[in-house]
XYZ file of N, CA and C in Angstrom:
720
model
N 0.826 -1.169 -0.042
C 0.021 0.014 0.072
C 0.929 1.226 0.035
N 2.040 1.164 0.727
C 2.900 2.358 0.756
C 3.378 2.623 -0.700
N 3.615 1.617 -1.554
C 4.059 1.943 -3.124
C 3.198 2.785 -3.698
N 1.914 2.646 -3.269
C 0.795 3.584 -3.959
C 0.692 4.767 -3.269
N 1.467 5.112 -2.240
C 1.237 6.321 -1.704
C 0.381 6.370 -0.320
N -0.046 5.178 0.261
C -0.746 5.146 1.410
C -0.036 4.699 2.548
N 0.301 5.636 3.270
C 1.335 5.327 4.401
C 0.484 4.665 5.537
N -0.522 4.972 5.942
C -1.419 4.479 6.986
C -2.763 3.952 6.474
N -2.707 3.000 5.623
C -3.995 2.526 4.873
C -4.985 2.104 6.028
N -6.173 2.105 5.791
C -7.234 1.717 6.554
C -7.461 0.244 6.409
N -7.922 -0.402 7.196
C -8.146 -1.928 7.344
C -9.658 -2.275 6.899
N -9.697 -3.169 6.242
C -11.054 -3.801 5.875
C -11.895 -4.076 7.232
N -11.129 -4.846 8.055
C -11.893 -5.096 9.483
C -10.881 -4.444 10.428
N -11.608 -4.215 11.642
C -11.117 -3.642 12.870
C -10.140 -4.792 13.454
N -9.290 -4.150 14.296
C -8.611 -5.141 15.111
C -9.395 -6.042 16.057
N -10.551 -5.582 16.463
C -11.446 -6.200 17.402
C -12.304 -7.305 16.718
N -12.274 -7.285 15.176
C -13.143 -8.081 14.591
C -12.930 -9.603 14.743
N -11.597 -10.127 14.916
C -11.467 -11.532 15.291
C -12.341 -11.995 16.462
N -12.165 -11.173 17.610
C -12.901 -11.313 18.991
C -14.329 -11.326 18.684
N -14.788 -10.413 17.914
C -16.185 -10.338 17.562
C -16.824 -11.721 16.964
N -15.883 -12.047 15.861
C -16.102 -13.417 15.058
C -16.294 -14.648 16.122
N -15.228 -14.663 17.021
C -15.184 -15.924 17.985
C -16.336 -15.738 18.738
N -16.767 -14.477 19.427
C -17.967 -14.440 20.157
C -19.091 -15.068 19.477
N -19.260 -14.433 18.094
C -20.494 -14.800 17.372
C -20.442 -16.283 17.057
N -19.213 -16.935 16.902
C -19.311 -18.433 16.594
C -19.842 -19.068 17.894
N -19.461 -18.570 19.030
C -20.079 -19.299 20.254
C -21.414 -19.182 20.399
N -22.041 -17.916 20.020
C -23.358 -17.673 20.252
C -24.243 -18.256 19.102
N -23.694 -18.385 17.938
C -24.534 -18.737 16.892
C -24.020 -20.141 16.165
N -24.810 -21.029 15.845
C -24.306 -22.205 15.406
C -25.282 -22.871 14.279
N -24.688 -23.522 13.210
C -25.664 -24.140 12.267
C -26.347 -25.380 12.917
N -25.893 -25.679 13.890
C -26.596 -26.884 14.550
C -27.611 -26.498 15.703
N -27.359 -25.513 16.646
C -28.299 -25.320 17.511
C -28.821 -23.766 17.452
N -28.447 -23.126 16.379
C -29.026 -21.792 16.261
C -28.294 -20.723 17.247
N -28.995 -20.249 18.013
C -28.480 -19.134 18.941
C -28.469 -19.502 20.428
N -27.347 -19.096 21.129
C -27.504 -19.493 22.362
C -26.506 -18.246 23.201
N -27.237 -17.362 23.738
C -26.523 -16.374 24.614
C -27.622 -15.798 25.603
N -27.766 -16.413 26.946
C -28.770 -16.097 27.730
C -28.609 -14.578 28.145
N -27.509 -14.100 28.099
C -27.292 -12.853 28.567
C -27.900 -11.669 27.786
N -28.350 -11.834 26.494
C -28.798 -10.662 25.798
C -30.441 -11.077 25.027
N -30.749 -12.141 25.005
C -31.975 -12.336 24.491
C -33.180 -11.685 24.853
N -33.167 -11.446 26.323
C -34.432 -10.751 26.720
C -34.614 -9.252 26.529
N -33.462 -8.535 26.144
C -33.179 -7.189 25.640
C -32.925 -7.086 24.212
N -32.275 -7.902 23.640
C -31.763 -7.636 22.190
C -32.287 -8.884 21.383
N -32.776 -9.761 21.713
C -33.298 -10.928 20.820
C -32.089 -11.637 20.062
N -32.362 -11.684 18.790
C -31.301 -12.397 18.071
C -30.380 -11.342 17.123
N -30.972 -9.906 17.385
C -30.371 -8.909 16.383
C -29.095 -8.433 16.391
N -28.402 -8.474 17.711
C -27.160 -7.955 17.857
C -25.954 -8.941 18.338
N -24.962 -9.100 17.560
C -23.755 -9.727 17.814
C -23.008 -8.928 18.807
N -22.853 -9.236 20.084
C -21.980 -8.432 21.126
C -20.628 -8.894 21.224
N -19.786 -7.899 21.308
C -18.403 -8.220 21.520
C -18.077 -8.678 22.785
N -16.960 -9.208 22.986
C -16.398 -9.785 24.223
C -16.584 -8.828 25.393
N -16.380 -7.392 25.049
C -16.406 -6.462 25.990
C -17.862 -5.913 26.410
N -18.831 -6.498 25.734
C -20.139 -6.110 25.913
C -20.814 -5.237 25.040
N -20.140 -4.546 24.183
C -20.483 -3.483 23.152
C -21.167 -4.236 22.191
N -22.071 -3.435 21.660
C -22.893 -3.866 20.346
C -22.100 -3.728 19.256
N -21.722 -4.900 18.452
C -20.869 -4.792 17.219
C -21.325 -3.799 16.177
N -22.816 -3.759 15.953
C -23.280 -3.005 15.067
C -23.125 -1.555 15.481
N -22.895 -1.148 16.658
C -22.697 0.153 17.224
C -21.376 0.684 16.971
N -20.273 -0.239 16.894
C -18.917 0.234 16.973
C -18.407 1.077 15.802
N -17.536 1.944 15.952
C -17.296 2.639 14.935
C -15.684 3.047 15.206
N -14.822 2.098 15.685
C -13.622 2.642 16.054
C -12.567 2.675 15.123
N -12.993 2.222 13.915
C -12.042 2.421 12.579
C -12.836 2.908 11.611
N -12.285 3.952 10.691
C -13.082 4.342 9.522
C -12.949 3.339 8.484
N -13.908 3.279 7.725
C -13.822 2.281 6.498
C -12.818 2.853 5.603
N -12.165 1.855 4.637
C -11.150 2.313 3.716
C -12.058 3.089 2.622
N -11.135 3.830 1.837
C -11.833 4.570 0.839
C -11.964 3.619 -0.378
N -12.787 4.066 -1.251
C -13.011 3.195 -2.535
C -11.523 2.952 -3.128
N -10.602 3.830 -3.080
C -9.474 3.646 -3.885
C -8.522 2.542 -2.907
N -8.655 2.610 -1.623
C -8.025 1.786 -0.690
C -8.538 0.298 -0.812
N -9.700 0.312 -0.806
C -10.369 -1.150 -0.868
C -10.166 -1.722 -2.252
N -10.056 -0.933 -3.342
C -9.543 -1.582 -4.676
C -8.170 -1.890 -4.586
N -7.272 -1.172 -4.024
C -5.868 -1.556 -3.892
C -5.736 -2.843 -2.907
N -6.521 -3.039 -2.065
C -6.445 -4.229 -1.099
C -6.883 -5.239 -1.868
N -8.017 -5.113 -2.568
C -8.694 -6.391 -3.219
C -8.157 -6.709 -4.591
N -7.723 -5.568 -5.221
C -7.217 -5.770 -6.690
C -8.403 -5.595 -7.593
N -9.653 -5.169 -7.143
C -10.721 -5.148 -8.013
C -11.430 -3.708 -7.614
N -12.115 -3.074 -8.752
C -12.651 -1.827 -8.609
C -14.010 -2.167 -8.117
N -14.884 -0.994 -7.951
C -16.047 -0.910 -7.416
C -17.052 -1.960 -8.092
N -16.871 -2.030 -9.318
C -17.531 -2.925 -10.236
C -17.227 -4.447 -10.094
N -16.345 -4.621 -9.573
C -15.742 -6.093 -9.501
C -14.849 -6.257 -10.543
N -14.431 -5.526 -11.410
C -13.535 -5.816 -12.363
C -11.927 -5.686 -11.865
N -11.164 -6.416 -12.500
C -9.687 -6.537 -12.210
C -9.085 -5.128 -12.485
N -8.390 -4.715 -11.198
C -7.704 -3.296 -11.291
C -6.304 -3.709 -11.764
N -5.982 -3.214 -12.869
C -4.642 -3.466 -13.391
C -3.487 -2.551 -13.062
N -3.955 -1.241 -12.858
C -2.972 -0.333 -12.318
C -3.599 0.998 -11.693
N -2.703 1.622 -10.908
C -3.141 2.697 -10.113
C -1.984 3.625 -9.922
N -2.257 4.947 -10.477
C -1.357 5.967 -10.404
C -0.150 5.654 -11.231
N -0.157 5.011 -12.253
C 0.667 4.646 -13.255
C 1.570 3.504 -12.702
N 1.185 2.679 -11.762
C 1.734 1.643 -11.302
C 0.962 0.358 -11.485
N 1.522 -0.782 -11.760
C 0.839 -2.042 -11.900
C 0.111 -2.563 -10.490
N -0.865 -3.093 -10.349
C -1.533 -3.390 -9.291
C -1.332 -4.975 -9.207
N -0.929 -5.692 -8.188
C -0.642 -7.097 -8.030
C -1.966 -7.973 -8.317
N -2.001 -8.959 -8.805
C -3.110 -9.878 -8.921
C -3.647 -10.024 -7.533
N -5.020 -9.899 -7.435
C -5.759 -9.838 -6.290
C -5.261 -8.828 -5.164
N -4.632 -7.797 -5.857
C -4.301 -6.607 -4.929
C -3.149 -6.908 -4.020
N -3.098 -5.951 -3.139
C -2.138 -6.004 -1.925
C -2.278 -7.083 -0.983
N -3.673 -7.487 -0.742
C -3.903 -8.501 0.048
C -3.329 -10.017 -0.630
N -3.624 -9.945 -1.888
C -3.184 -11.145 -2.702
C -1.539 -11.266 -2.701
N -0.847 -10.256 -2.809
C 0.534 -10.023 -2.825
C 0.862 -10.543 -1.472
N 0.317 -10.131 -0.332
C 0.641 -10.297 0.975
C 0.442 -11.909 1.307
N -0.639 -12.339 0.818
C -0.830 -13.986 0.939
C 0.278 -14.742 0.278
N 0.548 -14.257 -0.927
C 1.553 -15.021 -1.786
C 2.989 -14.972 -1.047
N 3.312 -13.966 -0.350
C 4.537 -13.648 0.305
C 4.694 -14.682 1.415
N 3.573 -15.126 2.054
C 3.680 -16.112 3.063
C 3.217 -17.472 2.770
N 2.903 -17.740 1.480
C 2.833 -19.022 0.948
C 1.438 -19.355 0.702
N 0.472 -18.459 0.945
C -0.950 -18.715 0.822
C -1.792 -17.885 1.756
N -2.994 -18.036 1.676
C -4.023 -17.165 2.506
C -4.040 -17.958 3.710
N -4.421 -17.052 4.754
C -4.733 -17.725 6.097
C -6.271 -17.822 6.376
N -6.538 -18.884 6.947
C -8.194 -19.172 7.263
C -8.672 -18.262 8.143
N -9.971 -18.011 7.786
C -10.689 -16.955 8.621
C -10.982 -17.564 9.913
N -11.231 -16.702 10.933
C -11.517 -17.129 12.281
C -12.677 -17.965 12.377
N -12.381 -19.138 13.002
C -13.453 -20.109 12.963
C -13.882 -20.943 11.963
N -13.013 -20.545 10.723
C -13.433 -21.274 9.466
C -12.992 -22.657 9.408
N -13.467 -23.636 8.867
C -12.914 -24.977 8.589
C -13.079 -25.508 7.214
N -13.520 -24.563 6.337
C -13.678 -24.916 4.892
C -12.362 -25.450 4.198
N -11.235 -24.683 4.499
C -9.968 -24.983 3.854
C -9.307 -26.114 4.577
N -9.816 -26.816 5.563
C -9.196 -27.876 6.297
C -9.407 -29.317 5.253
N -8.571 -30.101 5.620
C -8.480 -31.360 4.843
C -9.895 -31.907 4.738
N -10.502 -32.080 3.463
C -11.749 -32.813 3.394
C -12.872 -31.641 3.502
N -12.556 -30.537 3.729
C -13.499 -29.527 4.092
C -13.874 -29.453 5.481
N -13.216 -30.185 6.333
C -13.425 -29.953 7.786
C -14.455 -30.871 8.263
N -14.728 -31.024 9.422
C -15.660 -31.925 10.151
C -17.020 -31.764 9.565
N -17.817 -32.779 9.543
C -19.338 -32.585 9.153
C -20.130 -33.152 10.130
N -21.266 -32.265 10.644
C -22.043 -32.790 11.614
C -23.498 -32.914 11.015
N -23.871 -34.090 10.757
C -25.192 -34.045 9.981
C -26.475 -33.727 10.846
N -27.420 -32.860 10.521
C -28.383 -32.449 11.248
C -29.464 -33.563 11.311
N -29.309 -34.658 10.482
C -30.249 -35.762 10.430
C -29.807 -36.919 11.516
N -28.692 -36.658 12.230
C -28.349 -37.542 13.378
C -29.553 -37.690 14.222
N -29.976 -39.093 14.566
C -31.040 -39.201 15.375
C -31.079 -38.532 16.707
N -29.854 -38.197 17.424
C -29.821 -37.422 18.732
C -30.145 -35.931 18.412
N -29.674 -35.395 17.354
C -29.960 -34.114 17.130
C -31.412 -33.836 16.697
N -31.914 -34.760 15.855
C -33.210 -34.648 15.438
C -34.281 -34.931 16.639
N -33.891 -35.851 17.670
C -34.770 -35.831 18.673
C -35.024 -34.798 19.418
N -33.730 -34.008 19.901
C -33.728 -33.159 20.832
C -34.449 -31.697 20.025
N -34.356 -31.638 18.715
C -34.955 -30.575 17.924
C -36.435 -30.836 18.029
N -36.915 -31.920 17.921
C -38.433 -32.289 17.923
C -39.014 -31.833 19.281
N -38.224 -32.101 20.343
C -38.616 -31.741 21.792
C -38.675 -30.179 21.928
N -37.665 -29.686 21.225
C -37.491 -28.045 21.353
C -38.695 -27.585 20.584
N -39.026 -28.107 19.369
C -40.134 -27.520 18.449
C -41.430 -27.804 19.208
N -41.598 -28.852 20.048
C -42.818 -29.015 20.822
C -42.879 -28.074 21.961
N -41.635 -27.799 22.511
C -41.823 -26.832 23.677
C -42.210 -25.459 23.230
N -41.594 -25.120 22.017
C -41.882 -23.676 21.376
C -43.429 -23.625 20.917
N -43.913 -24.688 20.572
C -45.365 -24.664 20.235
C -46.194 -24.486 21.470
N -45.802 -24.932 22.568
C -46.549 -24.811 23.693
C -46.521 -23.211 24.119
N -45.472 -22.536 23.718
C -45.325 -21.212 24.095
C -45.822 -20.307 23.053
N -46.438 -20.769 21.914
C -47.118 -20.156 20.907
C -46.204 -19.839 19.777
N -45.201 -20.678 19.490
C -44.393 -20.408 18.254
C -44.112 -21.589 17.503
N -44.117 -21.433 16.103
C -43.987 -22.722 15.304
C -42.818 -22.685 14.530
N -41.921 -23.343 15.067
C -40.381 -23.419 14.262
C -40.129 -24.877 14.336
N -39.938 -25.639 13.330
C -39.229 -27.075 13.278
C -38.051 -27.028 13.984
N -36.887 -26.199 13.817
C -35.675 -26.294 14.462
C -35.237 -24.941 14.865
N -34.145 -25.010 15.993
C -33.770 -23.612 16.412
C -33.075 -22.824 15.319
N -32.573 -23.390 14.306
C -32.039 -22.640 13.089
C -33.082 -21.904 12.370
N -34.218 -22.403 12.344
C -35.325 -21.958 11.749
C -35.815 -20.748 12.478
N -35.593 -20.804 13.734
C -36.118 -19.651 14.659
C -35.108 -18.499 14.455
N -33.947 -18.546 14.410
C -32.876 -17.584 14.178
C -32.916 -17.048 12.808
N -33.393 -17.903 11.898
C -33.142 -17.489 10.498
C -34.508 -16.908 9.855
N -35.435 -16.832 10.691
C -36.728 -16.143 10.189
C -36.508 -14.725 9.634
N -37.015 -14.741 8.358
C -36.724 -13.455 7.463
C -37.324 -12.200 8.107
N -38.174 -12.537 9.076
C -38.689 -11.161 9.760
C -37.726 -10.539 10.629
N -36.511 -11.284 11.059
C -35.497 -10.589 11.849
C -34.464 -9.807 11.041
N -34.342 -9.967 9.750
C -33.425 -9.534 8.865
C -33.643 -7.926 8.893
N -32.516 -7.199 9.315
C -32.489 -5.818 9.348
C -32.321 -5.230 7.882
N -32.900 -4.065 7.745
C -32.606 -3.347 6.468
C -31.206 -2.864 6.515
N -30.284 -3.038 5.446
C -29.042 -2.865 5.458
C -28.800 -1.302 5.449
N -29.799 -0.741 4.939
C -29.591 0.909 4.831
C -29.959 1.492 6.034
N -30.597 0.760 7.118
C -30.948 1.339 8.276
C -30.127 0.608 9.573
N -29.086 -0.180 9.335
C -28.472 -1.020 10.201
C -28.011 -0.398 11.473
N -27.577 0.875 11.444
C -27.305 1.736 12.721
C -28.247 1.954 13.669
N -29.556 1.851 12.996
C -30.732 2.203 13.939
C -31.462 0.919 14.270
N -30.819 -0.303 13.878
C -31.627 -1.462 14.052
C -31.870 -1.762 15.464
N -33.130 -2.065 15.913
C -33.589 -2.604 17.063
C -34.447 -3.749 16.900
N -34.206 -5.027 17.759
C -35.122 -6.018 17.690
C -36.539 -5.668 17.849
N -37.543 -6.260 17.332
C -38.922 -6.171 17.438
C -39.402 -6.918 18.827
N -40.420 -6.638 19.426
C -40.879 -7.330 20.578
C -41.229 -8.779 20.185
N -41.610 -9.017 18.988
C -41.881 -10.445 18.605
C -40.503 -11.172 18.582
N -39.562 -10.629 17.984
C -38.291 -11.241 18.054
C -37.712 -11.630 19.485
N -37.833 -10.467 20.213
C -37.456 -10.817 21.762
C -38.120 -11.852 22.332
N -39.379 -11.979 22.059
C -40.432 -12.910 22.552
C -39.896 -14.297 22.225
N -39.683 -14.455 20.778
C -39.195 -15.711 20.175
C -38.034 -16.109 20.774
N -37.118 -15.148 20.818
C -35.582 -15.640 21.242
C -35.614 -16.081 22.847
N -36.476 -15.417 23.446
C -36.599 -15.544 25.029
C -37.031 -17.160 25.225
N -38.174 -17.420 24.394
C -38.885 -18.668 24.417
C -37.814 -19.713 23.924
N -36.996 -19.449 22.974
C -36.080 -20.209 22.332
C -35.129 -20.701 23.286
N -34.629 -19.583 24.061
C -33.657 -19.848 25.076
C -34.269 -20.600 26.278
N -35.441 -20.405 26.661
C -35.999 -21.193 27.717
C -36.004 -22.609 27.378
N -36.424 -23.046 26.255
C -36.737 -24.271 25.623
C -35.252 -25.122 25.700
N -34.205 -24.383 25.099
C -32.890 -24.753 25.125
C -32.441 -25.191 26.292
N -32.548 -24.325 27.408
C -32.163 -24.535 28.665
C -32.858 -25.875 29.502
N -34.045 -25.791 29.139
C -34.865 -27.012 29.944
C -34.460 -28.349 29.344
N -34.168 -28.356 27.983
C -33.881 -29.553 27.315
C -32.425 -29.891 27.304
N -31.642 -29.000 27.715
C -30.117 -29.171 27.669
C -29.751 -29.437 26.001
N -30.355 -28.779 25.205
C -30.166 -28.935 23.921
C -28.850 -28.555 23.339
N -28.121 -27.555 23.920
C -26.878 -27.100 23.341
C -25.852 -28.272 23.836
N -26.149 -28.746 25.007
C -25.197 -29.670 25.584
C -25.218 -30.992 24.773
N -26.250 -31.268 24.295
C -26.607 -32.592 23.760
C -25.915 -32.270 22.418
N -26.173 -31.261 21.468
C -25.690 -30.957 20.423
C -24.174 -30.850 20.349
N -23.637 -30.272 21.328
C -22.189 -30.094 21.498
C -21.481 -31.509 21.659
N -22.162 -32.308 22.490
C -21.576 -33.822 22.608
C -21.534 -34.510 21.362
N -22.532 -34.470 20.560
C -22.832 -35.223 19.348
C -21.712 -34.571 18.257
N -21.576 -33.310 18.122
C -20.689 -32.694 17.362
C -19.291 -33.095 17.722
N -18.801 -33.084 19.139
C -17.704 -33.349 19.425
C -17.383 -34.992 19.034
N -18.345 -35.870 19.017
C -17.995 -37.068 18.700
C -17.621 -37.026 16.966
N -18.388 -36.474 16.314
C -17.997 -36.514 14.902
C -16.702 -35.778 14.582
N -16.359 -34.573 15.447
C -15.018 -33.888 15.340
C -13.978 -34.905 15.618
N -14.298 -35.933 16.515
C -13.006 -36.751 16.867
C -12.996 -37.825 15.802
N -13.943 -38.199 15.197
C -13.989 -39.297 14.053
C -13.089 -38.586 12.939
N -13.596 -37.186 12.717
C -12.744 -36.508 11.728
C -11.307 -36.409 11.883
N -10.962 -36.069 13.170
C -9.372 -35.949 13.451
C -8.803 -37.488 13.315
N -9.508 -38.415 13.788
C -8.910 -39.688 13.660
C -8.776 -40.112 12.268
N -9.517 -39.760 11.464
C -9.490 -40.289 10.029
C -8.880 -39.275 9.197
N -8.450 -38.117 9.552
C -7.496 -37.255 8.752
C -6.112 -36.855 9.578
N -5.688 -37.854 10.319
C -4.429 -37.535 11.083
C -3.497 -36.894 10.226
N -2.957 -37.686 9.213
C -1.705 -37.349 8.377
C -2.077 -35.987 7.727
N -3.272 -35.735 7.112
C -3.601 -34.423 6.521
C -3.451 -33.287 7.369
N -4.058 -33.518 8.598
C -3.962 -32.356 9.646
C -2.736 -32.015 10.087
N -1.962 -32.984 10.308
C -0.438 -32.801 10.612
C 0.185 -31.994 9.610
N 0.027 -32.274 8.162
C 0.620 -31.421 7.267
C -0.083 -29.902 7.309
N -1.429 -29.942 7.328
C -2.082 -28.673 7.426
C -1.577 -27.846 8.513
N -1.205 -28.401 9.748
C -0.799 -27.644 10.853
C 0.695 -27.082 10.444
N 1.666 -27.956 9.924
C 2.920 -27.564 9.511
C 2.820 -26.363 8.525
N 1.991 -26.514 7.527
C 1.754 -25.485 6.551
C 1.390 -24.130 7.208
N 0.311 -24.358 8.187
C -0.091 -22.989 8.793
C 0.850 -22.416 9.564
N 1.581 -23.279 10.244
C 2.716 -22.695 11.124
C 3.830 -21.908 10.295
N 4.112 -22.669 9.041
C 5.129 -21.861 8.308
C 4.543 -20.525 7.901
N 3.400 -20.488 7.420
C 2.762 -19.219 6.900
C 2.851 -18.002 8.115
N 2.443 -18.631 9.380
C 2.624 -17.591 10.475
C 3.990 -17.055 10.792
N 4.947 -17.926 10.650
C 6.277 -17.597 10.799
C 6.790 -16.648 9.790
N 6.455 -16.861 8.413
C 6.706 -15.836 7.288
C 6.077 -14.466 7.734
N 4.870 -14.620 8.118
C 4.167 -13.249 8.416
C 4.861 -12.603 9.341
N 5.213 -13.230 10.559
C 5.722 -12.761 11.588
C 7.134 -12.049 11.231
N 7.985 -12.821 10.257
C 9.289 -12.167 9.899
C 9.022 -10.898 9.069
N 7.998 -10.989 8.207
C 7.697 -9.738 7.271
C 7.502 -8.566 8.338
N 6.539 -8.730 9.279
C 6.118 -7.689 10.083
C 7.400 -7.155 10.974
N 8.119 -8.051 11.280
C 9.215 -7.627 12.090
C 10.365 -6.820 11.286
N 10.436 -7.194 10.130
C 11.312 -6.390 9.176
C 10.769 -5.180 8.769
N 9.380 -5.114 8.500
C 8.978 -3.758 8.428
C 9.029 -2.658 9.625
N 8.984 -3.301 10.786
C 9.026 -2.554 12.150
C 10.398 -2.092 12.322
N 11.228 -2.778 11.804
C 12.729 -2.483 11.957
C 13.199 -1.282 10.908
N 12.312 -1.007 9.898
C 12.715 0.019 9.153
C 12.501 1.401 9.629
């Protein structure tokens, strides 16, 4: 970025984003939906909170990158077309981000992502009888409370909760959403749904680890090598 005249370029993500993603991964799951008893009665499903308790959608600790900065980072202009040059200088393929990834031997996985792991990572089928059984009990519990959802994921994914992207800063969960989320949480707690789902998922994860031992060892070595290269590059930059 400095090559193109940006001495202190803005970031696509804030430094707190990994912590927010990790918190979100704990609170939201493609298996059990949403689980955060500390927020549902006031915020429903609508706000992902940071580890420090602040609402992520309200955070504004960093200014977003300009259009030019974003194009240089990604290597594509606002229309998505490849950016070949900027200010008379050639732009690397996939931008400065791609240049950085190639320097360390490849891209780094996103926080909590398993898709680039050997075999695409562990798979936990929602059709597993144990998950299907507790989901049916949860659905019956929700029906008693006046809500009709087959699974916890259906409850959190209700289109009614989706905020207007143009009004995200002013987003507030509806009373209905808070009522559903509160009922959802009560049913989960009474059935130990999350405990059952986590136990089932852990068993599948163990099977995956055992069956991909060699591939995972290579994946870990490769990942460690990329981290070392990244650390060396940062150290050399700081020494200048």
